[in-house]
Amino acid sequence: MKFSTLAAPIGLAALATAANVLPRDFDSNDYYVLHLDGQTSPTEVARSLGLSHEGPLGELQDHHLFVGRKAEHDIVKRELTKRRRRKRSLGDEEPHVLDSVLFSEKQKLRKPWEKRMAPRPAGPSRKGLFSSDEGVDWAIKKQKDVIGTLGIKDPIFKDQWHLLNTVQTGHDVNVTGLWLEGITGKNATVAIVDDGLDMETDDLKDNYYAQGSWDFNDKGPDPKPRLSDDKHGTRCAGEVSAGKNNACGVGVAYDSKIAGLRILSKLISDADEAVAMNYDFQHNQIYSCSWGPPDDGQSMDAPGILIKRAMLNAVQKGRGGLGSIYVFASGNGAGNGDNCNFDGYTNSIYSITVGAVDRNGDHPYYSESCSANLVVTYSSGGGDSIHTTDVGNACSDTHGGTSAAAPLAAGIYALVLQVRPDLSWRDMQYLTVNTAVPINLDSGEWQTTTIGKQFSHMYGYGKLDSYAIVQAAKNWKKVKPQAWYYSPWIHVNKPIPQGDAGVAVSYEVTQAMLDEANLERLEHITVTMNIDHTRRGDLSVDLISPNKLVSHLSVSRKNDEARSGYEDWTFMSVVHWGETGVGNWTIIVKDTQINSHQGTFTDWHLKLWGESKDASKAKVLPMPTEDDDNDHAVIATTTLPAATTSLPPQPVATETKSTTVSDHPNRPVNSKPTPTNGSSVTPSPTSDEATSETSPPANSTWLPSFLPTFGKSAATMVWVYGSAALIGVFCISLAVYFWLARRKRLRNNPRGDYEFELLDEEEAEGLAGGGSSAEKRGGAGGVGGGLSGSGGGKRGTRGGELYDAFAGGSEDEDDVDVGGVYRDRPVDERGSGSGSGSGSTSTDNGHRQQTRRTLSDDESSGHHVVGDDDDDSDSDDGARPLRR
Ligand SMILES: *[C@@H]1O[C@H](CO)[C@@H](O)[C@H](O)[C@H]1NC(C)=O
Ligand SMILES: *[C@@H]1O[C@H](CO)[C@@H](O)[C@H](O)[C@H]1NC(C)=O
Ligand SMILES: *[C@@H]1O[C@H](CO)[C@@H](O)[C@H](O)[C@H]1NC(C)=O
Ligand SMILES: *[C@@H]1O[C@H](CO)[C@@H](O)[C@H](O)[C@H]1NC(C)=O
Ligand SMILES: *[C@@H]1O[C@H](CO)[C@@H](O)[C@H](O)[C@H]1NC(C)=O
């Protein structure tokens, strides 16, 4: 093969870390990540593109980083487009080096994710809740024993109530019994992905694991705190791994190793974050992540595709294939009505989401709820915070928020790995579900699940009990590999009535489908959906399982003004853990506010994840791509197991008394519901060329609702193919139109230029295996959707001119104000901060998130100025007024 290589193993090895080591200069350079076919030499590709090859991208197979001089355009996409045109017009069949590019992404600097620090003020201590004298006496004696037996000399150990609470007895992680057994995190390694780690501080230096550490902000091997504000990571590290010595306190796993990965202190690219999330993943076992999208009650953001790939990669290959354990803080935005299902990290099935309880065992006002919330553990609130190590041989007594809960959980998982290093990432989640202790049963809306556990969206399966989880781990029988079942896209296209009524749609999963999918019992479920709505915060979504358990996938959010609705957004739930999955799954979408904002429920699909029946048939999940959700129209013919006898999804209108399912059990495929109550759901108004020209088959007296679900009958298939063909014809005409338009040099007209560039971009993406949501919507929503969709729905498309256009608009110095980046202030204040700051630059159509996260390159310099006003962050952490 002409272009195959070359890449001598030695050459690759030499380059292996180069991509991490080299500093980035986004002022004069552009950086591209390319996914190559593995056959072609990256050097060859670089030459063809006029770029230099920086090296492989971390642990992601066949992904490479390239650098070139700064250019206006995405030159890779441009070259790929050229190549594609040539191929098409000249019929050029010669193999070309660029044919090896499977995916490309121009890198952008974006704001780092936000730390989930202690929101203040914490409420006053709740006197009167203290335990009986008897309990206290017993706890004090226990403390004395532990200190004596283990020789603990750490000066603040007695303040570390989260380890052993002698005041509110029982409100601690119940770890001392394990220490007395010698279970202290030996041989386990936790990486703190944060703003640095003071590896020189006495409390951490002995446990510091240098090989697993890296500074991705100021390129180099030592993730030292460099900004005055860089204290968060060190405090988190102390909770896990502070040594048993004379300094401050002890970590919950005080003999574990601790690594630092610094990503939160400067603007960062997705490429660098992806490398960080896989860093030394054969030895870093647990990644503790106390950060995420802003908890302002209006953000809805998820990791980019490279980071998603990195997380799946870690789960498949990290720890020798057992899977890296990601632990995420649920978020501090509960006071803003935020919910952790609007955060693509906490709602990933690959992360363990951890919320907080305070030292009284109460729910602190900040800790977010959601159906993806697995467990809670102790943090600030109720008049106190977490006492831990700080930067520069100091101790902190102000650490808190869900930021402090996640590392505590990570430390407890380190204890588990000491006794059972062979457990998989899913075993760890099972153990968590099985041993968490439900709390506050009179509040928190607990449901009894199918496996007899209690679940609350606020507390997950309860609070972690170190002793209980480690004892259970000792004899745990490992679960079989993962399996999954994907439903087809279920097309709804119904206007959503306002108020308490909703649109309910059921989908029946049969035993045959799950047999075919090799799926035995459920763990996670995910629902990906599209809703058009002019005020996203008005929406709520519930999912009701065959066993009548309810997941509140989405809740209304008062601050969320986005006009974009949901665009291929994926919600996750752990409520259905242990169900078989067989039966009717009903989704209910409500528009909770009666106002002028309206919306349409477009479509959804359900994915069931769980344990396989037959381990020998287990498969490896393919890496996510940008077009995973582009199959709205075509999936009907391919996904549904041919043998099934199930009923199709049945669009149903109900007054949503939650579990009500169809009252028309035998309605044929694609039929509209007979409105049970004409007013709540009106027939789909969509009527375009496609429907009018593709008349339904003769014996169908019912007209198909605009889009087919998935066809069982020949009639439906005809319809599906017919509309697909028409849409195709339309798209081709559109392309021809723009092509002609270009030849007429519409460039004089800025508007025309803009649209042309956009199309060009999409073409390129199509070639690179990309594709935009606009195209997806074209499939789902029909021709009209294809057009209107092109403005929005670009969640996965982080490059592109459109993106730049909006980023340019947000070049407002205030936007980059340090306060906007390091939000260690109360969430309530944050809300107003964003409202007047970045919020004002976001217009509509989901560009909020992009505007917020993209900065022009010159703004990056503003970042070094961080926080002279921040030295006092200990004394008034979070209580100070909004920085402006
Ligand atoms: C806490 O740990 C002790 C052992 O130290 C154990 O006896 C007790 O059952 C644990 N608590 C719970 C709730 O499991
Ligand atoms: C740590 O791991 C090594 C090698 O895997 C093993 O020999 C040793 O027993 C382990 N130590 C503990 C305390 O588990
Ligand atoms: C699912 O719902 C349909 C329609 O209501 C009903 O005919 C069917 O029996 C249900 N299936 C199960 C397993 O309950
Ligand atoms: C429709 O619903 C309204 C209130 O939601 C109710 O008053 C009316 O009786 C219902 N009509 C039918 C036909 O059920
Ligand atoms: C439509 O016709 C097909 C075959 O002609 C038949 O099998 C089917 O039952 C008919 N459907 C309806 C709804 O009458």
mmCIF file of C-alpha atoms in Angstrom, residues 17-168:
data_model
loop_
_atom_site.group_PDB
_atom_site.id
_atom_site.type_symbol
_atom_site.label_atom_id
_atom_site.label_comp_id
_atom_site.label_asym_id
_atom_site.label_seq_id
_atom_site.Cartn_x
_atom_site.Cartn_y
_atom_site.Cartn_z
ATOM 1 C CA THR A 17 4.414 11.436 25.573
ATOM 2 C CA ALA A 18 5.307 14.247 23.263
ATOM 3 C CA ALA A 19 1.736 15.325 22.772
ATOM 4 C CA ASN A 20 1.432 15.915 26.504
ATOM 5 C CA VAL A 21 4.811 17.414 27.094
ATOM 6 C CA LEU A 22 4.887 20.092 24.487
ATOM 7 C CA PRO A 23 3.497 23.414 25.519
ATOM 8 C CA ARG A 24 0.557 24.720 23.570
ATOM 9 C CA ASP A 25 0.628 28.067 21.913
ATOM 10 C CA PHE A 26 -2.887 28.771 20.837
ATOM 11 C CA ASP A 27 -1.961 32.363 20.019
ATOM 12 C CA SER A 28 0.083 31.436 16.999
ATOM 13 C CA ASN A 29 -0.960 27.856 16.338
ATOM 14 C CA ASP A 30 -3.933 25.710 15.593
ATOM 15 C CA TYR A 31 -4.194 22.221 16.993
ATOM 16 C CA TYR A 32 -6.089 19.349 15.447
ATOM 17 C CA VAL A 33 -6.928 15.905 16.709
ATOM 18 C CA LEU A 34 -7.267 13.348 13.936
ATOM 19 C CA HIS A 35 -8.469 9.817 14.259
ATOM 20 C CA LEU A 36 -6.598 7.811 11.643
ATOM 21 C CA ASP A 37 -7.244 4.355 10.273
ATOM 22 C CA GLY A 38 -4.181 2.889 11.939
ATOM 23 C CA GLN A 39 -2.629 1.933 8.579
ATOM 24 C CA THR A 40 -1.249 5.285 7.611
ATOM 25 C CA SER A 41 1.693 7.125 9.019
ATOM 26 C CA PRO A 42 0.733 10.251 10.922
ATOM 27 C CA THR A 43 3.809 11.933 9.477
ATOM 28 C CA GLU A 44 2.484 11.295 6.014
ATOM 29 C CA VAL A 45 -0.877 12.734 6.954
ATOM 30 C CA ALA A 46 0.795 15.745 8.501
ATOM 31 C CA ARG A 47 2.790 16.376 5.356
ATOM 32 C CA SER A 48 -0.277 16.157 3.204
ATOM 33 C CA LEU A 49 -2.043 18.713 5.371
ATOM 34 C CA GLY A 50 0.898 21.024 5.899
ATOM 35 C CA LEU A 51 0.863 20.333 9.638
ATOM 36 C CA SER A 52 3.342 18.810 12.077
ATOM 37 C CA HIS A 53 2.633 15.683 14.006
ATOM 38 C CA GLU A 54 2.886 16.324 17.745
ATOM 39 C CA GLY A 55 2.339 12.750 18.822
ATOM 40 C CA PRO A 56 -0.343 10.278 19.749
ATOM 41 C CA LEU A 57 -3.173 11.616 21.828
ATOM 42 C CA GLY A 58 -2.776 9.976 25.202
ATOM 43 C CA GLU A 59 -4.206 6.495 25.347
ATOM 44 C CA LEU A 60 -6.741 6.905 22.556
ATOM 45 C CA GLN A 61 -5.845 4.436 19.873
ATOM 46 C CA ASP A 62 -5.007 5.920 16.465
ATOM 47 C CA HIS A 63 -5.787 9.440 17.651
ATOM 48 C CA HIS A 64 -3.046 11.960 17.005
ATOM 49 C CA LEU A 65 -2.400 15.587 17.694
ATOM 50 C CA PHE A 66 -1.245 17.874 14.899
ATOM 51 C CA VAL A 67 -0.165 21.462 14.962
ATOM 52 C CA GLY A 68 -0.052 24.138 12.293
ATOM 53 C CA ARG A 69 0.166 27.883 11.943
ATOM 54 C CA LYS A 70 -2.916 29.713 13.023
ATOM 55 C CA ALA A 71 -5.472 30.017 10.253
ATOM 56 C CA GLU A 72 -8.945 31.415 9.945
ATOM 57 C CA HIS A 73 -10.386 28.130 8.872
ATOM 58 C CA ASP A 74 -10.347 24.581 9.901
ATOM 59 C CA ILE A 75 -7.789 23.599 7.317
ATOM 60 C CA VAL A 76 -8.220 19.892 7.899
ATOM 61 C CA LYS A 77 -11.914 20.026 7.110
ATOM 62 C CA ARG A 78 -11.169 22.185 4.126
ATOM 63 C CA GLU A 79 -8.632 19.713 2.749
ATOM 64 C CA LEU A 80 -10.926 16.805 3.401
ATOM 65 C CA THR A 81 -13.707 18.567 1.557
ATOM 66 C CA LYS A 82 -11.450 19.252 -1.380
ATOM 67 C CA ARG A 83 -10.395 15.668 -1.458
ATOM 68 C CA ARG A 84 -13.958 14.538 -1.408
ATOM 69 C CA ARG A 85 -14.969 16.845 -4.238
ATOM 70 C CA ARG A 86 -12.115 15.649 -6.346
ATOM 71 C CA LYS A 87 -13.054 12.095 -5.688
ATOM 72 C CA ARG A 88 -16.614 12.773 -6.666
ATOM 73 C CA SER A 89 -16.122 14.929 -9.699
ATOM 74 C CA LEU A 90 -13.061 13.296 -11.189
ATOM 75 C CA GLY A 91 -13.880 9.853 -10.005
ATOM 76 C CA ASP A 92 -10.418 9.790 -8.501
ATOM 77 C CA GLU A 93 -10.096 6.291 -7.160
ATOM 78 C CA GLU A 94 -6.392 6.439 -6.380
ATOM 79 C CA PRO A 95 -5.834 5.832 -2.703
ATOM 80 C CA HIS A 96 -5.016 9.067 -0.992
ATOM 81 C CA VAL A 97 -3.414 9.648 2.347
ATOM 82 C CA LEU A 98 -6.335 11.744 3.512
ATOM 83 C CA ASP A 99 -8.685 8.818 3.081
ATOM 84 C CA SER A 100 -7.176 7.532 6.309
ATOM 85 C CA VAL A 101 -8.750 10.323 8.352
ATOM 86 C CA LEU A 102 -11.786 8.959 10.154
ATOM 87 C CA PHE A 103 -12.479 11.978 12.293
ATOM 88 C CA SER A 104 -10.988 15.394 12.849
ATOM 89 C CA GLU A 105 -11.543 18.090 15.401
ATOM 90 C CA LYS A 106 -9.910 21.490 15.538
ATOM 91 C CA GLN A 107 -9.107 22.222 19.156
ATOM 92 C CA LYS A 108 -10.550 25.206 20.976
ATOM 93 C CA LEU A 109 -9.498 26.628 24.259
ATOM 94 C CA ARG A 110 -12.391 26.784 26.610
ATOM 95 C CA LYS A 111 -12.918 27.771 30.176
ATOM 96 C CA PRO A 112 -12.020 25.072 32.621
ATOM 97 C CA TRP A 113 -14.920 23.334 34.318
ATOM 98 C CA GLU A 114 -16.050 24.738 37.630
ATOM 99 C CA LYS A 115 -14.913 23.507 40.988
ATOM 100 C CA ARG A 116 -17.693 22.349 43.255
ATOM 101 C CA MET A 117 -16.391 24.101 46.337
ATOM 102 C CA ALA A 118 -18.082 24.752 49.593
ATOM 103 C CA PRO A 119 -21.047 26.974 49.066
ATOM 104 C CA ARG A 120 -21.572 29.262 51.973
ATOM 105 C CA PRO A 121 -22.964 30.193 54.282
ATOM 106 C CA ALA A 122 -23.623 26.881 55.857
ATOM 107 C CA GLY A 123 -26.663 26.871 58.047
ATOM 108 C CA PRO A 124 -26.340 27.279 61.781
ATOM 109 C CA SER A 125 -25.508 24.229 63.736
ATOM 110 C CA ARG A 126 -28.602 22.373 64.715
ATOM 111 C CA LYS A 127 -28.470 22.075 68.435
ATOM 112 C CA GLY A 128 -30.717 19.521 69.967
ATOM 113 C CA LEU A 129 -30.000 16.978 67.307
ATOM 114 C CA PHE A 130 -26.994 15.761 69.180
ATOM 115 C CA SER A 131 -26.981 12.203 70.178
ATOM 116 C CA SER A 132 -27.627 10.956 73.626
ATOM 117 C CA ASP A 133 -24.893 11.252 76.201
ATOM 118 C CA GLU A 134 -24.571 7.519 76.142
ATOM 119 C CA GLY A 135 -23.818 7.448 72.410
ATOM 120 C CA VAL A 136 -21.402 10.300 72.756
ATOM 121 C CA ASP A 137 -19.555 8.614 75.613
ATOM 122 C CA TRP A 138 -19.252 5.480 73.568
ATOM 123 C CA ALA A 139 -17.976 7.385 70.520
ATOM 124 C CA ILE A 140 -15.403 9.259 72.583
ATOM 125 C CA LYS A 141 -14.148 6.008 73.992
ATOM 126 C CA LYS A 142 -13.963 4.560 70.504
ATOM 127 C CA GLN A 143 -11.992 7.578 69.368
ATOM 128 C CA LYS A 144 -9.540 7.125 72.229
ATOM 129 C CA ASP A 145 -9.114 3.452 71.324
ATOM 130 C CA VAL A 146 -8.513 4.205 67.663
ATOM 131 C CA ILE A 147 -6.008 6.939 68.424
ATOM 132 C CA GLY A 148 -4.199 4.731 70.900
ATOM 133 C CA THR A 149 -4.187 1.539 68.870
ATOM 134 C CA LEU A 150 -3.190 3.132 65.597
ATOM 135 C CA GLY A 151 -0.913 5.771 67.106
ATOM 136 C CA ILE A 152 -2.658 8.666 65.401
ATOM 137 C CA LYS A 153 -0.849 11.927 66.162
ATOM 138 C CA ASP A 154 -2.432 14.101 63.515
ATOM 139 C CA PRO A 155 -3.393 17.331 65.260
ATOM 140 C CA ILE A 156 -6.791 17.810 63.625
ATOM 141 C CA PHE A 157 -7.908 14.196 63.690
ATOM 142 C CA LYS A 158 -10.436 14.946 66.415
ATOM 143 C CA ASP A 159 -11.996 17.635 64.197
ATOM 144 C CA GLN A 160 -12.402 15.179 61.371
ATOM 145 C CA TRP A 161 -15.941 14.296 62.298
ATOM 146 C CA HIS A 162 -16.521 12.737 58.888
ATOM 147 C CA LEU A 163 -14.166 9.925 59.886
ATOM 148 C CA LEU A 164 -15.355 9.498 63.451
ATOM 149 C CA ASN A 165 -18.134 11.714 64.725
ATOM 150 C CA THR A 166 -18.248 11.939 68.496
ATOM 151 C CA VAL A 167 -20.980 14.556 68.537
ATOM 152 C CA GLN A 168 -23.634 13.409 66.089
#
